[in-house]
PDB file of C-alpha atoms in Angstrom:
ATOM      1  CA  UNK Q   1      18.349   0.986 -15.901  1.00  0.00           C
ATOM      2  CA  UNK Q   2      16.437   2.565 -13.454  1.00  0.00           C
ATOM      3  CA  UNK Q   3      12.221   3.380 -12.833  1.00  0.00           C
ATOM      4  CA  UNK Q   4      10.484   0.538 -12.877  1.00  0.00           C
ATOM      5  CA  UNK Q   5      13.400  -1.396 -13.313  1.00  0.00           C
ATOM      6  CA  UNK Q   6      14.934  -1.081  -9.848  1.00  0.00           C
ATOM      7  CA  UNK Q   7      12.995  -3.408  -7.079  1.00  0.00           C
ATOM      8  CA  UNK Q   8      13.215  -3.271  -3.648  1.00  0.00           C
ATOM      9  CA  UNK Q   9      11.586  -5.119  -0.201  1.00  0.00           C
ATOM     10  CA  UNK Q  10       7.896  -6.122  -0.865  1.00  0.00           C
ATOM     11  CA  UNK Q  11       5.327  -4.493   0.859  1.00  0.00           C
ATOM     12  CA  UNK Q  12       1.955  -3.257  -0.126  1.00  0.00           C
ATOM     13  CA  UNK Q  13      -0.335  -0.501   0.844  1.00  0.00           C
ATOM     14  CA  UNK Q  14      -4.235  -1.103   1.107  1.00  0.00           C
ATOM     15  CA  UNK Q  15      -5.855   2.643   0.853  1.00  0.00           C
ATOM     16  CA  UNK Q  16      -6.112   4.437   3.021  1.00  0.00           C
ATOM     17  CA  UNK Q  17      -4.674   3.095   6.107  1.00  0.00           C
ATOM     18  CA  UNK Q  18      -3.555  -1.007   5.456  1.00  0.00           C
ATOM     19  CA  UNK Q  19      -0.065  -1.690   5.046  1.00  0.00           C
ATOM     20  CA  UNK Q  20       0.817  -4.802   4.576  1.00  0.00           C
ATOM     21  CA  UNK Q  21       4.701  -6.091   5.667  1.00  0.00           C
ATOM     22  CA  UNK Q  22       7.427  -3.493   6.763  1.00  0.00           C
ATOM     23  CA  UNK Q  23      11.015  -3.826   6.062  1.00  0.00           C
ATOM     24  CA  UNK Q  24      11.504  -0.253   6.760  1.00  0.00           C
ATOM     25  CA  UNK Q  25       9.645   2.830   5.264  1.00  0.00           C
ATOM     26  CA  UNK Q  26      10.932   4.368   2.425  1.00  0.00           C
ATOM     27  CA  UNK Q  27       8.938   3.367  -0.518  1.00  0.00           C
ATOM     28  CA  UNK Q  28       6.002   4.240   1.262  1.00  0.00           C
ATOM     29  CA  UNK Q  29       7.382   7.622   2.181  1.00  0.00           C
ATOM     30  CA  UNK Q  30       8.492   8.161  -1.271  1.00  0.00           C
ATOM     31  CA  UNK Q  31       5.298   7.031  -3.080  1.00  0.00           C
ATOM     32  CA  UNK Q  32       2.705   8.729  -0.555  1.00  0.00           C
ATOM     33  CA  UNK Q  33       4.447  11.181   1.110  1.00  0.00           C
ATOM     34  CA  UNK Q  34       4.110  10.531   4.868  1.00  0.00           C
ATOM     35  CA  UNK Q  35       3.545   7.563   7.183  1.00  0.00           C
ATOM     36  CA  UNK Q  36       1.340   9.505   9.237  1.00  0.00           C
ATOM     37  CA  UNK Q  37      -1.700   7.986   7.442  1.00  0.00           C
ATOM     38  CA  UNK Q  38      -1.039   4.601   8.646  1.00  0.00           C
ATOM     39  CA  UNK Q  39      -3.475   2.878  11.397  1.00  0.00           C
ATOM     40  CA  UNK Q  40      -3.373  -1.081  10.665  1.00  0.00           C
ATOM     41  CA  UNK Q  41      -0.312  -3.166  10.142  1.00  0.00           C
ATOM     42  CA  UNK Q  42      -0.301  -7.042   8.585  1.00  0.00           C
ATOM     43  CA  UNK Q  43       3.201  -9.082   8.763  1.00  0.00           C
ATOM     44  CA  UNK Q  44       2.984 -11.983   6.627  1.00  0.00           C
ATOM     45  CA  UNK Q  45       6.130 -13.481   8.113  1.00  0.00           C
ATOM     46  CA  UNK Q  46       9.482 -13.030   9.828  1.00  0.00           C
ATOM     47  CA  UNK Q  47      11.787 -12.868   6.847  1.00  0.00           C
ATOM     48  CA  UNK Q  48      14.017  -9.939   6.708  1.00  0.00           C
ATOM     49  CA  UNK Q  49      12.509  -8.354   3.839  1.00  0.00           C
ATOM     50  CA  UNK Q  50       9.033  -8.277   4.851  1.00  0.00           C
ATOM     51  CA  UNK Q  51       9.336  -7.558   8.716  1.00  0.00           C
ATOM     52  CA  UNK Q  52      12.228  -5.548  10.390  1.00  0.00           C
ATOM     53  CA  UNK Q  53      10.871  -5.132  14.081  1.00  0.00           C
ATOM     54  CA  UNK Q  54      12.836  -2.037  14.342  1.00  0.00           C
ATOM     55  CA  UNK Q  55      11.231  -0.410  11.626  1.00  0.00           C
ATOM     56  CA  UNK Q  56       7.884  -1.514  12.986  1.00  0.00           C
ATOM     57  CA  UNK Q  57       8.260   0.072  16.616  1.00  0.00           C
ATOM     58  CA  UNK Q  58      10.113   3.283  14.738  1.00  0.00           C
ATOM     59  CA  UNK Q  59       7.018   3.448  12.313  1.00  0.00           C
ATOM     60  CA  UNK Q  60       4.285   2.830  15.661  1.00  0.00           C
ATOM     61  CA  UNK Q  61       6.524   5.408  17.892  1.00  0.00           C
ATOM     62  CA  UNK Q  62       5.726   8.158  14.749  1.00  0.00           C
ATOM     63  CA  UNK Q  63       1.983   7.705  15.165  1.00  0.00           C
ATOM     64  CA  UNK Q  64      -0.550  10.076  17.161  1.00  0.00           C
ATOM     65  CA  UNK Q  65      -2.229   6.545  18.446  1.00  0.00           C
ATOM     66  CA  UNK Q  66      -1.090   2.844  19.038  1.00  0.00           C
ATOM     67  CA  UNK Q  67      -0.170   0.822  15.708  1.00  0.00           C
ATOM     68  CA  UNK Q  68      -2.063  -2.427  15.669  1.00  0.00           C
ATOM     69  CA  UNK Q  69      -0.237  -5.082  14.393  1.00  0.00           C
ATOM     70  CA  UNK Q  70      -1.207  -8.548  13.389  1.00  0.00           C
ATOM     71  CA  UNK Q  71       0.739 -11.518  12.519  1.00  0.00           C
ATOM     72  CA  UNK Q  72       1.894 -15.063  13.228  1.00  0.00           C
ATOM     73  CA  UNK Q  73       2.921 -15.384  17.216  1.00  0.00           C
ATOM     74  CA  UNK Q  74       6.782 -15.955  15.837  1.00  0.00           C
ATOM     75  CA  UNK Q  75       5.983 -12.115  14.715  1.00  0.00           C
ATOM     76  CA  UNK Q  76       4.484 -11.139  18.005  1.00  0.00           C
ATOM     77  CA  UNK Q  77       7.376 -12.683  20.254  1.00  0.00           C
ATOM     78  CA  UNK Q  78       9.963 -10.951  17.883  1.00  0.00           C
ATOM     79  CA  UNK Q  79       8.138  -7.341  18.484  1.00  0.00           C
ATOM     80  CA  UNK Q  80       8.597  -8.100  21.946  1.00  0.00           C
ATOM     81  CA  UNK Q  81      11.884  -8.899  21.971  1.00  0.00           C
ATOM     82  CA  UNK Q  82      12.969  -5.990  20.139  1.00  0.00           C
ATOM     83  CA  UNK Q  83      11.051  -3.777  22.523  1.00  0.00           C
ATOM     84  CA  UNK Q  84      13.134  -5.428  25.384  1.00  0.00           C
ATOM     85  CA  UNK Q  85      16.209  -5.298  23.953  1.00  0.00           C
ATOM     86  CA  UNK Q  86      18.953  -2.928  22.534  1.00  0.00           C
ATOM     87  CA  UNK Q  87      23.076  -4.031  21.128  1.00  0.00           C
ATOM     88  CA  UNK Q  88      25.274  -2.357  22.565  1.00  0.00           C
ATOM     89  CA  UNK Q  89      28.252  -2.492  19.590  1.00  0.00           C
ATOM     90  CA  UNK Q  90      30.865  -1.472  21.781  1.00  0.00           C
ATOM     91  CA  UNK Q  91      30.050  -4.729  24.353  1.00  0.00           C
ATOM     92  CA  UNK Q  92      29.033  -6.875  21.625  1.00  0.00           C
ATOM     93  CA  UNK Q  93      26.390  -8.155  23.566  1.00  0.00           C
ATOM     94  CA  UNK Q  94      22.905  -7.523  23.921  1.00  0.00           C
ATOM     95  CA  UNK Q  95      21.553  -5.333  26.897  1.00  0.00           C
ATOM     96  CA  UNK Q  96      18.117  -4.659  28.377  1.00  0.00           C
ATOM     97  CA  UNK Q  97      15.653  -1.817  27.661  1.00  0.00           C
ATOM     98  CA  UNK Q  98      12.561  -0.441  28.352  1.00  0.00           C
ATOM     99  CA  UNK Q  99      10.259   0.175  25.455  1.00  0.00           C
ATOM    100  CA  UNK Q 100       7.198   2.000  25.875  1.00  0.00           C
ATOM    101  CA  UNK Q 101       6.384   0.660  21.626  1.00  0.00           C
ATOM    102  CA  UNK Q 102       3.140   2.574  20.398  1.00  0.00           C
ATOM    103  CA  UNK Q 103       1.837  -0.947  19.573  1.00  0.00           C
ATOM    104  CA  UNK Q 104      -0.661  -3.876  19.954  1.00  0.00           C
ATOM    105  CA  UNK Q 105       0.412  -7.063  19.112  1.00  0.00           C
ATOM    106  CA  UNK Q 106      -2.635  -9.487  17.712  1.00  0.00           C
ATOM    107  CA  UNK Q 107      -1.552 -13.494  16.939  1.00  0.00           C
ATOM    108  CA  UNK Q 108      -3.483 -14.462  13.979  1.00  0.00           C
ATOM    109  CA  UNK Q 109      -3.663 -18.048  12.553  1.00  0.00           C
ATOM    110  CA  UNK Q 110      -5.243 -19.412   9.046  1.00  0.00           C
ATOM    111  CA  UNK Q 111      -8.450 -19.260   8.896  1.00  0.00           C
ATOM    112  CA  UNK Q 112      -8.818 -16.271  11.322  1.00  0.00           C
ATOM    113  CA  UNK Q 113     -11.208 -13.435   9.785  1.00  0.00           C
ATOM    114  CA  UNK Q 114     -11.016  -9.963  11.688  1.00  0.00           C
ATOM    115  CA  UNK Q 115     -11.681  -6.556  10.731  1.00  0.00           C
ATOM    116  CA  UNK Q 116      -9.249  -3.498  10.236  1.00  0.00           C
ATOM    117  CA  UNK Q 117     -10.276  -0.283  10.078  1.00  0.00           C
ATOM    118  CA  UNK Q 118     -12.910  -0.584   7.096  1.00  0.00           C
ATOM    119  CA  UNK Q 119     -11.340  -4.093   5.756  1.00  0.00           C
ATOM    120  CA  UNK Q 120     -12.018  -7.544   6.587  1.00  0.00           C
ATOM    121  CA  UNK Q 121      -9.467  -9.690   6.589  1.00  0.00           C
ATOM    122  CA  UNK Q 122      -8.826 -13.776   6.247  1.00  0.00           C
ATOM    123  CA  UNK Q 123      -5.876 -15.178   7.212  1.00  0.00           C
ATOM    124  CA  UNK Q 124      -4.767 -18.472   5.170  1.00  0.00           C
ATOM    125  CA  UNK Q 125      -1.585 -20.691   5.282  1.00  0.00           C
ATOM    126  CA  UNK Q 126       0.748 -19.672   3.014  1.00  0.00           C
ATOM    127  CA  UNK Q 127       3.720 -22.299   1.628  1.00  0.00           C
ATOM    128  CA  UNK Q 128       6.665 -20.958   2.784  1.00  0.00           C
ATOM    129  CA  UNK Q 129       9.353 -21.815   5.125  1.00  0.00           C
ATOM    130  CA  UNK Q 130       8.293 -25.477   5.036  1.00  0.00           C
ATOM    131  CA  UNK Q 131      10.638 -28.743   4.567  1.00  0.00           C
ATOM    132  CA  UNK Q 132       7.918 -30.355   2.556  1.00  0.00           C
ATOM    133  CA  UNK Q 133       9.580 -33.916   1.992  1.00  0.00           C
ATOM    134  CA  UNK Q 134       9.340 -34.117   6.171  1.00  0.00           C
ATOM    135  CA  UNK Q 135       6.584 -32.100   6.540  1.00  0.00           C
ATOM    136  CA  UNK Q 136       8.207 -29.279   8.760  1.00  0.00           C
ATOM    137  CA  UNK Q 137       7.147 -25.746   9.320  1.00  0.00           C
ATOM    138  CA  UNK Q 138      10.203 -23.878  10.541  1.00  0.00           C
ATOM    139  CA  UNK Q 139       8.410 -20.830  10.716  1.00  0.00           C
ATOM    140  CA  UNK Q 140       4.342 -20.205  10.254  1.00  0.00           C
ATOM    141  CA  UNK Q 141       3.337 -18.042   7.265  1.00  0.00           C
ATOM    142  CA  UNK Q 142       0.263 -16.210   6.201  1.00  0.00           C
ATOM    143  CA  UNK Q 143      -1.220 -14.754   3.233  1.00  0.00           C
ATOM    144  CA  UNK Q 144      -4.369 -12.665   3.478  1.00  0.00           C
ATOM    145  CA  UNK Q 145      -7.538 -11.831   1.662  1.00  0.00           C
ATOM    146  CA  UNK Q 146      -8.819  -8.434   1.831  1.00  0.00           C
ATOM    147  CA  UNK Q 147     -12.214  -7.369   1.272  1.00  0.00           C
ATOM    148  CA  UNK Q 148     -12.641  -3.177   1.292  1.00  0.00           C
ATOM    149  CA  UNK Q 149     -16.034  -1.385  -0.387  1.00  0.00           C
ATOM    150  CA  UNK Q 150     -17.221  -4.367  -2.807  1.00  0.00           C
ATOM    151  CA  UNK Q 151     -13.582  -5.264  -3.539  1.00  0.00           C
ATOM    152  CA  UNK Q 152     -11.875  -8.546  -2.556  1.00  0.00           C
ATOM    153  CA  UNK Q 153      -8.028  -8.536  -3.166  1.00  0.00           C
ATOM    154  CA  UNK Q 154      -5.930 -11.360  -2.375  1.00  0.00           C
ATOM    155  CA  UNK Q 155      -2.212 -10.806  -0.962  1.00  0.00           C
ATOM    156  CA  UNK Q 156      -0.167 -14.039  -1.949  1.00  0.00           C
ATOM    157  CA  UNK Q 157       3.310 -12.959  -1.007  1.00  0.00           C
ATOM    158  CA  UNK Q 158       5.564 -15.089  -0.091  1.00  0.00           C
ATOM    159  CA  UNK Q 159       4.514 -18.781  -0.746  1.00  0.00           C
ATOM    160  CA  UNK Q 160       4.576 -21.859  -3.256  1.00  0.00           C
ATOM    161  CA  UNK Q 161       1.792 -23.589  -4.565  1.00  0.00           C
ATOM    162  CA  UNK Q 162      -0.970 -23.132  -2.509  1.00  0.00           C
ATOM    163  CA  UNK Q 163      -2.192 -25.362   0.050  1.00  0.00           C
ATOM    164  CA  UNK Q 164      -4.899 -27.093   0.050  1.00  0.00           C
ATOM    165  CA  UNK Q 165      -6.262 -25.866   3.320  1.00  0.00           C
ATOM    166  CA  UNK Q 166      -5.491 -22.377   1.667  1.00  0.00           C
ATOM    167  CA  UNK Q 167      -7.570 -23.547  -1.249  1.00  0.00           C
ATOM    168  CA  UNK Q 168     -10.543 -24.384   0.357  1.00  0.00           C
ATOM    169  CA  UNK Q 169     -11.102 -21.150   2.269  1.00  0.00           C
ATOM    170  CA  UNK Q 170     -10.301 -18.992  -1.324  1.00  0.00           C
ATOM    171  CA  UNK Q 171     -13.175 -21.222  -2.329  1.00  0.00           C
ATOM    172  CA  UNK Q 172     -15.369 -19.314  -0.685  1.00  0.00           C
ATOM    173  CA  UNK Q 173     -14.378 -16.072  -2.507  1.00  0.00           C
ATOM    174  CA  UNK Q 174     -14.798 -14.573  -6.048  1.00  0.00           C
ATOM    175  CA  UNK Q 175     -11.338 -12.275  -6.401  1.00  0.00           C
ATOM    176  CA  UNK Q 176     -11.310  -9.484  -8.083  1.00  0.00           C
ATOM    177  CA  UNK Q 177      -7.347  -8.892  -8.049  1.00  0.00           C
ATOM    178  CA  UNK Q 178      -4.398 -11.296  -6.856  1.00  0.00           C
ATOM    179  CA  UNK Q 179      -1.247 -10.518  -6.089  1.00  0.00           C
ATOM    180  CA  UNK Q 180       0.950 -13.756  -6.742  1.00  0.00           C
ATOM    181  CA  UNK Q 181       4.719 -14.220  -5.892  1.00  0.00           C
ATOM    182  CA  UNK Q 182       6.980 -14.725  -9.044  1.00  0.00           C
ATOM    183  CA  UNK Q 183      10.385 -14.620  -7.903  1.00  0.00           C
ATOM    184  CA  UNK Q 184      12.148 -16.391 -10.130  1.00  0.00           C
ATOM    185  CA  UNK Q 185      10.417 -15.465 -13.837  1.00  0.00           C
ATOM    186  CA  UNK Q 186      11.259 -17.624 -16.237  1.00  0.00           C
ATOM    187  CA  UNK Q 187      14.033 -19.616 -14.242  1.00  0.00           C
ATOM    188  CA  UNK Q 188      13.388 -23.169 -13.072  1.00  0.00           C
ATOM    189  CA  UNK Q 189      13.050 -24.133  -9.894  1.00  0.00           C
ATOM    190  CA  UNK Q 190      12.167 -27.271  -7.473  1.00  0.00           C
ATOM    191  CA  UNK Q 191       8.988 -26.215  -5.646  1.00  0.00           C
ATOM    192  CA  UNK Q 192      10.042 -28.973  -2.980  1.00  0.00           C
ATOM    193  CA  UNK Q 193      13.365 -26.886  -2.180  1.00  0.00           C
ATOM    194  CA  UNK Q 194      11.628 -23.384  -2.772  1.00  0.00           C
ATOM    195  CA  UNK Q 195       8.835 -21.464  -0.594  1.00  0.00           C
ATOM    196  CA  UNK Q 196       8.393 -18.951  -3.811  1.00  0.00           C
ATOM    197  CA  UNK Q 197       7.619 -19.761  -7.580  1.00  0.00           C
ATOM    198  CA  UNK Q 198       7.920 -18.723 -11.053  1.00  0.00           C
ATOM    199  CA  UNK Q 199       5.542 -17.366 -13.731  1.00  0.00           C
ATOM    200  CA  UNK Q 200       4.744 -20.766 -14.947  1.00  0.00           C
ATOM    201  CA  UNK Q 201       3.532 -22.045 -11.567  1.00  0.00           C
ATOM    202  CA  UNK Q 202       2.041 -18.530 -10.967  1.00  0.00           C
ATOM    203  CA  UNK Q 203       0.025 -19.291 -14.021  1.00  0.00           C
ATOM    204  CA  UNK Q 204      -0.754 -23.013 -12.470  1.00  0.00           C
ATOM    205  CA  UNK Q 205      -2.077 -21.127  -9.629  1.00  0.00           C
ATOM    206  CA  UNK Q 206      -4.478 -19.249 -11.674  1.00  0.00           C
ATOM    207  CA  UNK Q 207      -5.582 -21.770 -13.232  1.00  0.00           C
ATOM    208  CA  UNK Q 208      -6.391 -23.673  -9.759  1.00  0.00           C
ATOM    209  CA  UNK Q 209      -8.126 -20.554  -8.606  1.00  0.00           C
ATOM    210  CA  UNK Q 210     -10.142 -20.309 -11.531  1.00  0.00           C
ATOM    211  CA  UNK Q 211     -10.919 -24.448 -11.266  1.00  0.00           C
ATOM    212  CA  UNK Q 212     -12.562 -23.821  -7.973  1.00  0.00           C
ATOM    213  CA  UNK Q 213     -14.544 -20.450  -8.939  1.00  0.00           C
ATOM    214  CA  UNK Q 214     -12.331 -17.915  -6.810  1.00  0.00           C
ATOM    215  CA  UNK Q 215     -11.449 -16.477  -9.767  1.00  0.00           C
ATOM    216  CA  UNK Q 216     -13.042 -15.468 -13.358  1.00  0.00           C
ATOM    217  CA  UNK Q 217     -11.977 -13.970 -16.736  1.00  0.00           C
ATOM    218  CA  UNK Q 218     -11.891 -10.242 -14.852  1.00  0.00           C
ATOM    219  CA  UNK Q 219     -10.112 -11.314 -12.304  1.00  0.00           C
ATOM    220  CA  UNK Q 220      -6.707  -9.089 -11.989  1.00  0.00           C
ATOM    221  CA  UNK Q 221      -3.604 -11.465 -11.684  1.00  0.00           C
ATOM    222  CA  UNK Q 222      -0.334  -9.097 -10.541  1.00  0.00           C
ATOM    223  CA  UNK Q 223       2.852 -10.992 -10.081  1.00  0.00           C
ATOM    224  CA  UNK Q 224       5.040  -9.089  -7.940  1.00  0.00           C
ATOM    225  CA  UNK Q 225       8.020 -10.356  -5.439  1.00  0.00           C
ATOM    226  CA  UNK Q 226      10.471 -10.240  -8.836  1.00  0.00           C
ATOM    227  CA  UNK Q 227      14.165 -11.341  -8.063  1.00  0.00           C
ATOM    228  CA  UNK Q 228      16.828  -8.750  -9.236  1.00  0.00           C
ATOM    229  CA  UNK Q 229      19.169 -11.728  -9.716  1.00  0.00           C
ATOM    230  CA  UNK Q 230      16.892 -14.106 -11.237  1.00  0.00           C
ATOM    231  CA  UNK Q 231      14.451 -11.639 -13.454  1.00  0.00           C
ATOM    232  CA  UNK Q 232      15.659  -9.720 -16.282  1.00  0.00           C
ATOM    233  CA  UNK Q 233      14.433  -6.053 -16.096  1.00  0.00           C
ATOM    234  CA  UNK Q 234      11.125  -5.087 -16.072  1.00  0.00           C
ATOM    235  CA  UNK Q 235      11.237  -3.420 -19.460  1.00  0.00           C
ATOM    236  CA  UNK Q 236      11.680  -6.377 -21.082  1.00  0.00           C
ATOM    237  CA  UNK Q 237       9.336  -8.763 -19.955  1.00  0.00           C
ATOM    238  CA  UNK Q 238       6.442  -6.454 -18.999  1.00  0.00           C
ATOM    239  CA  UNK Q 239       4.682  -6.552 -22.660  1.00  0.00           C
ATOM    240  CA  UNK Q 240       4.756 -10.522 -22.747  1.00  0.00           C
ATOM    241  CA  UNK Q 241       3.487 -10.838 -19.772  1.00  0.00           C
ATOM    242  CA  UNK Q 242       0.882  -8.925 -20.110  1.00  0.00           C
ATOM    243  CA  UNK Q 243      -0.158 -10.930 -23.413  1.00  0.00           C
ATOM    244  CA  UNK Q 244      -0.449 -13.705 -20.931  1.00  0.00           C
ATOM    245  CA  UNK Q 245      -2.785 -12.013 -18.899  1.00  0.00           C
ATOM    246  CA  UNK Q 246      -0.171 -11.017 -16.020  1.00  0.00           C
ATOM    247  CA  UNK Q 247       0.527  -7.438 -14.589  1.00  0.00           C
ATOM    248  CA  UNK Q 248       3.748  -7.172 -13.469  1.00  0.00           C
ATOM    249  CA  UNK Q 249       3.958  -5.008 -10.274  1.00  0.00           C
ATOM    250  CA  UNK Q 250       6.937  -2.463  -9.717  1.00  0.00           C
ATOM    251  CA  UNK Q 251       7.921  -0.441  -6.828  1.00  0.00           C
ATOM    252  CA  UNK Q 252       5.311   2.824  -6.686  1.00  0.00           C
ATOM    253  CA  UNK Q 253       2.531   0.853  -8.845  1.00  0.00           C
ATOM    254  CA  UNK Q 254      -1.108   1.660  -8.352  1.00  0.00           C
ATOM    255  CA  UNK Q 255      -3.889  -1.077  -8.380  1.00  0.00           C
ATOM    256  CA  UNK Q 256      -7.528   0.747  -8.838  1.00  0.00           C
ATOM    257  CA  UNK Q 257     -10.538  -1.639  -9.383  1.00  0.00           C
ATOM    258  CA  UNK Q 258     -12.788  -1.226 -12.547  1.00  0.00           C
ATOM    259  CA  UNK Q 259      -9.531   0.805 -13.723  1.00  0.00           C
TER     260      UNK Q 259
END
């Protein structure tokens, strides 16, 4: 169907210098133009969609100054491992290199609050690549909160319901926007086998937020992370979500506050 139909990797930019996850660059270079712009990286995990480290040290190699780059220290050992490394197809084996990377690498944990650029930035536990029945994290992930000239945005991509550790520090916040993963739409899922949800627990979530005054009636919710497979198009579900107070992101869409 096309426009805002079409979906691809998740990633967000923060104006005029924040981007958030990098699975390679071509939205952003279709939407803004350039990459030039870009001074401040955040990874919220290792998945494949949001974080391709060869897209990362291509995007920091393009810049006139080193990328900083912040993320769990699963992200920070996989930059460095793709700096070090090449395959060599032909062998079928991997083989050493030297990698100058135009980066610096900065482990960040929940609860961590730092500043990029003209940003703060809290880092909270996101529910995601856990085995929740035996209480295993198989890989740390993060979700941030962004505050930027008397605006405080959260960035909820990928995770479940959120923790309670997560809750308490969004406690201490009154949001003006969130971004919320809704993967699966309508479809039912088992949030003890999934590290995503659905509108309904997106809604939950909301309603949480609002319970412990993070949020308020003018709060901005914006589901985004929406499954091609799972998630019929967004031409046909954008008008009924939006009677139930949701925005439903798409690939190119612009979030202005007060707008």
């Amino acid at each position: 169907a096309g426009g805002r139909n079409q979906r691809y990797a998740a990633a967000a930019l923060v104006v005029p210098d924040l981007l958030i996850d990098c699975h390679d660059t071509r939205q952003l270079e279709r939407f803004r133009g350039a990459t030039a712009a870009i001074r401040h990286l955040l990874i919220t995990h290792g998945h494949w969609d949001h974080f391709q480290p060869l897209a990362v040290l291509e995007l920091a190699t393009g810049l006139d100054q080193p990328l900083p780059v912040y993320g769990t220290s699963v992200v920070g050992a996989t930059l460095a491992f793709a700096a070090q490394h090449e395959w060599d197809e032909v062998q079928g084996r991997l083989r050493a290199r030297t990698d100058t990377s135009n980066l610096c690498f900065h482990s960040i944990d929940h609860g961590d609050r730092f500043e990029v650029g003209s940003a703060r930035v809290t880092a909270v536990r996101a529910s995601h690549m856990l085995d929740k029945s035996r209480l295993l994290i198989e890989q740390p992930a993060l979700n941030y909160v962004i505050e930027q000239d008397g605006t405080t945005l959260f960035y909820g991509l990928d995770s479940s319901y959120l923790l309670p550790e997560t809750l308490e520090v969004l406690a201490d916040f009154h949001l003006d926007a969130v971004v919320l993963d809704a993967t699966f739409g309508e479809q039912a899922i088992d949030p003890v086998q999934s590290g995503h949800m659905n509108f309904a627990m997106a809604a939950e979530t909301v309603a949480e937020l609002r319970t412990i005054g993070a949020m308020t009636d003018s709060s901005v919710v914006i589901a985004s992370h929406i499954s091609l497979a799972s998630v019929p198009p967004h031409d046909q579900i954008e008008a009924d979500l939006d009677r139930r107070g949701i925005t439903l992101a798409y690939d190119g869409m612009v979030w202005t506050p007060g707008v």
